[in-house]
PDB file of C-alpha atoms in Angstrom:
ATOM      1  CA  UNK A   2     -43.855 -68.573  -3.897  1.00 44.00           C
ATOM      2  CA  UNK A   3     -43.103 -66.564  -6.974  1.00 44.00           C
ATOM      3  CA  UNK A   4     -45.842 -65.969  -9.533  1.00 44.00           C
ATOM      4  CA  UNK A   5     -43.337 -65.899 -12.414  1.00 44.00           C
ATOM      5  CA  UNK A   6     -43.393 -68.780 -14.866  1.00 41.00           C
ATOM      6  CA  UNK A   7     -40.377 -71.005 -14.637  1.00 42.00           C
ATOM      7  CA  UNK A   8     -38.713 -71.654 -17.999  1.00 46.00           C
ATOM      8  CA  UNK A   9     -39.222 -75.098 -19.468  1.00 45.00           C
ATOM      9  CA  UNK A  10     -36.184 -77.289 -19.976  1.00 45.00           C
ATOM     10  CA  UNK A  11     -35.135 -78.980 -23.204  1.00 48.00           C
ATOM     11  CA  UNK A  12     -32.208 -81.173 -22.234  1.00 49.00           C
ATOM     12  CA  UNK A  13     -29.623 -78.764 -20.810  1.00 50.00           C
ATOM     13  CA  UNK A  14     -31.148 -75.874 -22.744  1.00 50.00           C
ATOM     14  CA  UNK A  15     -33.333 -73.340 -20.998  1.00 54.00           C
ATOM     15  CA  UNK A  16     -36.150 -72.108 -23.284  1.00 53.00           C
ATOM     16  CA  UNK A  17     -37.443 -68.657 -22.342  1.00 52.00           C
ATOM     17  CA  UNK A  18     -41.026 -67.579 -22.856  1.00 54.00           C
ATOM     18  CA  UNK A  19     -40.153 -65.067 -25.592  1.00 56.00           C
ATOM     19  CA  UNK A  20     -36.704 -65.601 -27.106  1.00 65.00           C
ATOM     20  CA  UNK A  21     -35.405 -62.830 -29.357  1.00 82.00           C
ATOM     21  CA  UNK A  22     -35.165 -64.495 -32.771  1.00 86.00           C
ATOM     22  CA  UNK A  23     -35.473 -62.745 -36.130  1.00 88.00           C
ATOM     23  CA  UNK A  24     -34.748 -63.846 -39.663  1.00 87.00           C
ATOM     24  CA  UNK A  25     -34.202 -62.402 -43.109  1.00 91.00           C
ATOM     25  CA  UNK A  26     -34.765 -64.445 -46.259  1.00 91.00           C
ATOM     26  CA  UNK A  27     -34.047 -63.755 -49.913  1.00 90.00           C
ATOM     27  CA  UNK A  28     -34.674 -66.578 -52.410  1.00 90.00           C
ATOM     28  CA  UNK A  29     -32.757 -69.574 -51.020  1.00 89.00           C
ATOM     29  CA  UNK A  30     -30.539 -67.579 -48.627  1.00 92.00           C
ATOM     30  CA  UNK A  31     -31.497 -66.723 -45.084  1.00 92.00           C
ATOM     31  CA  UNK A  32     -29.947 -65.382 -41.901  1.00 93.00           C
ATOM     32  CA  UNK A  33     -31.298 -66.031 -38.422  1.00 92.00           C
ATOM     33  CA  UNK A  34     -30.462 -63.531 -35.686  1.00 90.00           C
ATOM     34  CA  UNK A  35     -30.638 -64.902 -32.137  1.00 90.00           C
ATOM     35  CA  UNK A  36     -30.254 -62.689 -29.080  1.00 88.00           C
ATOM     36  CA  UNK A  37     -29.202 -65.361 -26.629  1.00 86.00           C
ATOM     37  CA  UNK A  38     -26.411 -67.835 -25.974  1.00 88.00           C
ATOM     38  CA  UNK A  39     -24.468 -69.800 -28.581  1.00 91.00           C
ATOM     39  CA  UNK A  40     -26.149 -72.942 -27.239  1.00 91.00           C
ATOM     40  CA  UNK A  41     -29.573 -71.471 -27.983  1.00 90.00           C
ATOM     41  CA  UNK A  42     -28.432 -70.387 -31.462  1.00 91.00           C
ATOM     42  CA  UNK A  43     -27.333 -73.991 -32.117  1.00 93.00           C
ATOM     43  CA  UNK A  44     -30.762 -75.176 -30.978  1.00 92.00           C
ATOM     44  CA  UNK A  45     -32.483 -72.770 -33.409  1.00 92.00           C
ATOM     45  CA  UNK A  46     -30.167 -73.938 -36.228  1.00 94.00           C
ATOM     46  CA  UNK A  47     -31.094 -77.562 -35.499  1.00 94.00           C
ATOM     47  CA  UNK A  48     -34.811 -76.683 -35.508  1.00 93.00           C
ATOM     48  CA  UNK A  49     -34.412 -74.889 -38.856  1.00 93.00           C
ATOM     49  CA  UNK A  50     -32.556 -77.876 -40.259  1.00 94.00           C
ATOM     50  CA  UNK A  51     -35.270 -80.297 -39.045  1.00 95.00           C
ATOM     51  CA  UNK A  52     -38.005 -78.125 -40.573  1.00 94.00           C
ATOM     52  CA  UNK A  53     -36.213 -77.729 -43.909  1.00 93.00           C
ATOM     53  CA  UNK A  54     -35.416 -81.434 -44.204  1.00 94.00           C
ATOM     54  CA  UNK A  55     -38.665 -82.767 -42.743  1.00 95.00           C
ATOM     55  CA  UNK A  56     -41.379 -80.455 -44.075  1.00 94.00           C
ATOM     56  CA  UNK A  57     -39.788 -78.952 -47.188  1.00 93.00           C
ATOM     57  CA  UNK A  58     -37.476 -81.823 -48.216  1.00 95.00           C
ATOM     58  CA  UNK A  59     -34.554 -79.367 -48.535  1.00 93.00           C
ATOM     59  CA  UNK A  60     -31.004 -79.742 -47.278  1.00 93.00           C
ATOM     60  CA  UNK A  61     -29.278 -77.151 -45.098  1.00 92.00           C
ATOM     61  CA  UNK A  62     -25.677 -76.840 -46.309  1.00 92.00           C
ATOM     62  CA  UNK A  63     -23.710 -77.107 -43.082  1.00 92.00           C
ATOM     63  CA  UNK A  64     -20.514 -75.907 -44.836  1.00 92.00           C
ATOM     64  CA  UNK A  65     -22.230 -72.558 -45.450  1.00 90.00           C
ATOM     65  CA  UNK A  66     -23.979 -72.449 -42.074  1.00 93.00           C
ATOM     66  CA  UNK A  67     -22.135 -70.443 -39.412  1.00 93.00           C
ATOM     67  CA  UNK A  68     -22.882 -69.316 -35.903  1.00 95.00           C
ATOM     68  CA  UNK A  69     -21.054 -66.127 -35.060  1.00 93.00           C
ATOM     69  CA  UNK A  70     -21.382 -63.141 -32.773  1.00 91.00           C
ATOM     70  CA  UNK A  71     -22.625 -59.954 -34.431  1.00 89.00           C
ATOM     71  CA  UNK A  72     -19.541 -58.134 -33.078  1.00 91.00           C
ATOM     72  CA  UNK A  73     -17.445 -60.466 -35.256  1.00 92.00           C
ATOM     73  CA  UNK A  74     -19.674 -59.750 -38.255  1.00 91.00           C
ATOM     74  CA  UNK A  75     -20.920 -61.863 -41.138  1.00 92.00           C
ATOM     75  CA  UNK A  76     -21.571 -61.531 -44.868  1.00 90.00           C
ATOM     76  CA  UNK A  77     -25.147 -61.899 -46.116  1.00 90.00           C
ATOM     77  CA  UNK A  78     -26.189 -61.262 -49.722  1.00 89.00           C
ATOM     78  CA  UNK A  79     -22.907 -59.505 -50.423  1.00 85.00           C
ATOM     79  CA  UNK A  80     -23.176 -57.120 -47.453  1.00 88.00           C
ATOM     80  CA  UNK A  81     -20.913 -57.221 -44.417  1.00 90.00           C
ATOM     81  CA  UNK A  82     -23.044 -56.852 -41.281  1.00 92.00           C
ATOM     82  CA  UNK A  83     -21.304 -56.028 -38.025  1.00 91.00           C
ATOM     83  CA  UNK A  84     -22.056 -54.256 -34.756  1.00 91.00           C
ATOM     84  CA  UNK A  85     -19.830 -51.271 -33.991  1.00 91.00           C
ATOM     85  CA  UNK A  86     -19.715 -48.453 -31.506  1.00 90.00           C
ATOM     86  CA  UNK A  87     -21.302 -45.301 -32.929  1.00 87.00           C
ATOM     87  CA  UNK A  88     -20.052 -41.717 -32.578  1.00 89.00           C
ATOM     88  CA  UNK A  89     -21.997 -41.216 -29.325  1.00 90.00           C
ATOM     89  CA  UNK A  90     -20.673 -44.455 -27.812  1.00 89.00           C
ATOM     90  CA  UNK A  91     -23.780 -46.553 -28.398  1.00 92.00           C
ATOM     91  CA  UNK A  92     -23.617 -49.894 -30.192  1.00 91.00           C
ATOM     92  CA  UNK A  93     -25.299 -50.108 -33.607  1.00 90.00           C
ATOM     93  CA  UNK A  94     -25.447 -52.538 -36.497  1.00 87.00           C
ATOM     94  CA  UNK A  95     -23.639 -51.379 -39.631  1.00 89.00           C
ATOM     95  CA  UNK A  96     -23.939 -52.787 -43.143  1.00 89.00           C
ATOM     96  CA  UNK A  97     -21.203 -52.312 -45.709  1.00 88.00           C
ATOM     97  CA  UNK A  98     -19.980 -53.881 -48.916  1.00 86.00           C
ATOM     98  CA  UNK A  99     -16.771 -55.915 -48.449  1.00 85.00           C
ATOM     99  CA  UNK A 100     -13.706 -54.245 -50.004  1.00 87.00           C
ATOM    100  CA  UNK A 101     -13.068 -57.122 -52.411  1.00 87.00           C
ATOM    101  CA  UNK A 102     -16.603 -56.859 -53.832  1.00 86.00           C
ATOM    102  CA  UNK A 103     -16.424 -53.058 -54.053  1.00 87.00           C
ATOM    103  CA  UNK A 104     -13.092 -53.177 -55.911  1.00 91.00           C
ATOM    104  CA  UNK A 105     -14.419 -55.804 -58.326  1.00 90.00           C
ATOM    105  CA  UNK A 106     -17.464 -53.615 -59.023  1.00 88.00           C
ATOM    106  CA  UNK A 107     -15.279 -50.549 -59.646  1.00 89.00           C
ATOM    107  CA  UNK A 108     -13.090 -52.538 -62.047  1.00 90.00           C
ATOM    108  CA  UNK A 109     -16.180 -53.724 -63.946  1.00 86.00           C
ATOM    109  CA  UNK A 110     -17.335 -50.095 -64.307  1.00 86.00           C
ATOM    110  CA  UNK A 111     -13.888 -49.012 -65.512  1.00 86.00           C
ATOM    111  CA  UNK A 112     -13.870 -51.829 -68.061  1.00 84.00           C
ATOM    112  CA  UNK A 113     -17.339 -50.829 -69.265  1.00 81.00           C
ATOM    113  CA  UNK A 114     -16.348 -47.172 -69.575  1.00 81.00           C
ATOM    114  CA  UNK A 115     -12.985 -47.716 -71.244  1.00 82.00           C
ATOM    115  CA  UNK A 116     -13.819 -50.386 -73.822  1.00 73.00           C
ATOM    116  CA  UNK A 117     -15.880 -50.714 -77.013  1.00 73.00           C
ATOM    117  CA  UNK A 118     -15.735 -47.240 -78.536  1.00 75.00           C
ATOM    118  CA  UNK A 119     -17.979 -48.364 -81.414  1.00 80.00           C
ATOM    119  CA  UNK A 120     -20.918 -48.494 -78.994  1.00 80.00           C
ATOM    120  CA  UNK A 121     -23.150 -45.404 -78.903  1.00 83.00           C
ATOM    121  CA  UNK A 122     -23.053 -43.200 -75.808  1.00 82.00           C
ATOM    122  CA  UNK A 123     -26.723 -43.912 -75.118  1.00 86.00           C
ATOM    123  CA  UNK A 124     -26.092 -47.678 -75.164  1.00 84.00           C
ATOM    124  CA  UNK A 125     -23.062 -47.219 -72.902  1.00 83.00           C
ATOM    125  CA  UNK A 126     -25.106 -45.182 -70.386  1.00 86.00           C
ATOM    126  CA  UNK A 127     -27.825 -47.862 -70.411  1.00 87.00           C
ATOM    127  CA  UNK A 128     -25.249 -50.609 -69.718  1.00 83.00           C
ATOM    128  CA  UNK A 129     -23.737 -48.591 -66.863  1.00 85.00           C
ATOM    129  CA  UNK A 130     -27.200 -47.871 -65.417  1.00 86.00           C
ATOM    130  CA  UNK A 131     -27.935 -51.618 -65.488  1.00 84.00           C
ATOM    131  CA  UNK A 132     -24.747 -52.278 -63.489  1.00 81.00           C
ATOM    132  CA  UNK A 133     -25.489 -49.486 -61.008  1.00 82.00           C
ATOM    133  CA  UNK A 134     -29.079 -50.598 -60.394  1.00 82.00           C
ATOM    134  CA  UNK A 135     -28.043 -54.221 -59.891  1.00 69.00           C
TER     135      UNK A 135
END
């Protein structure tokens, strides 16, 4: 007989001893990263939903909740996160700002720089610094 522990079963879902699950939270937004099957990711989503609704009395917006593969990418807090092949052929996670958001930011800077000539240069620099620092 093998001395390895057999995984416990939850319905049709096989629960491993140490599943690879990580999360990132900022205010009321969060992303959960699951290194497993889509079925297991759905199980984790359902557990999160039960916890939020049961313990915290919050509602998980299912219209904004998506399960996707990291190779397909997703947007979180304005950043596009996707896994791509690096220059040496290894896979790595890359974060970028979506083009639409970047263009909108550039246009807001252009508007700030080109308008309101009655404003002092110091005030203009302070406004631009506020935009650049977020």
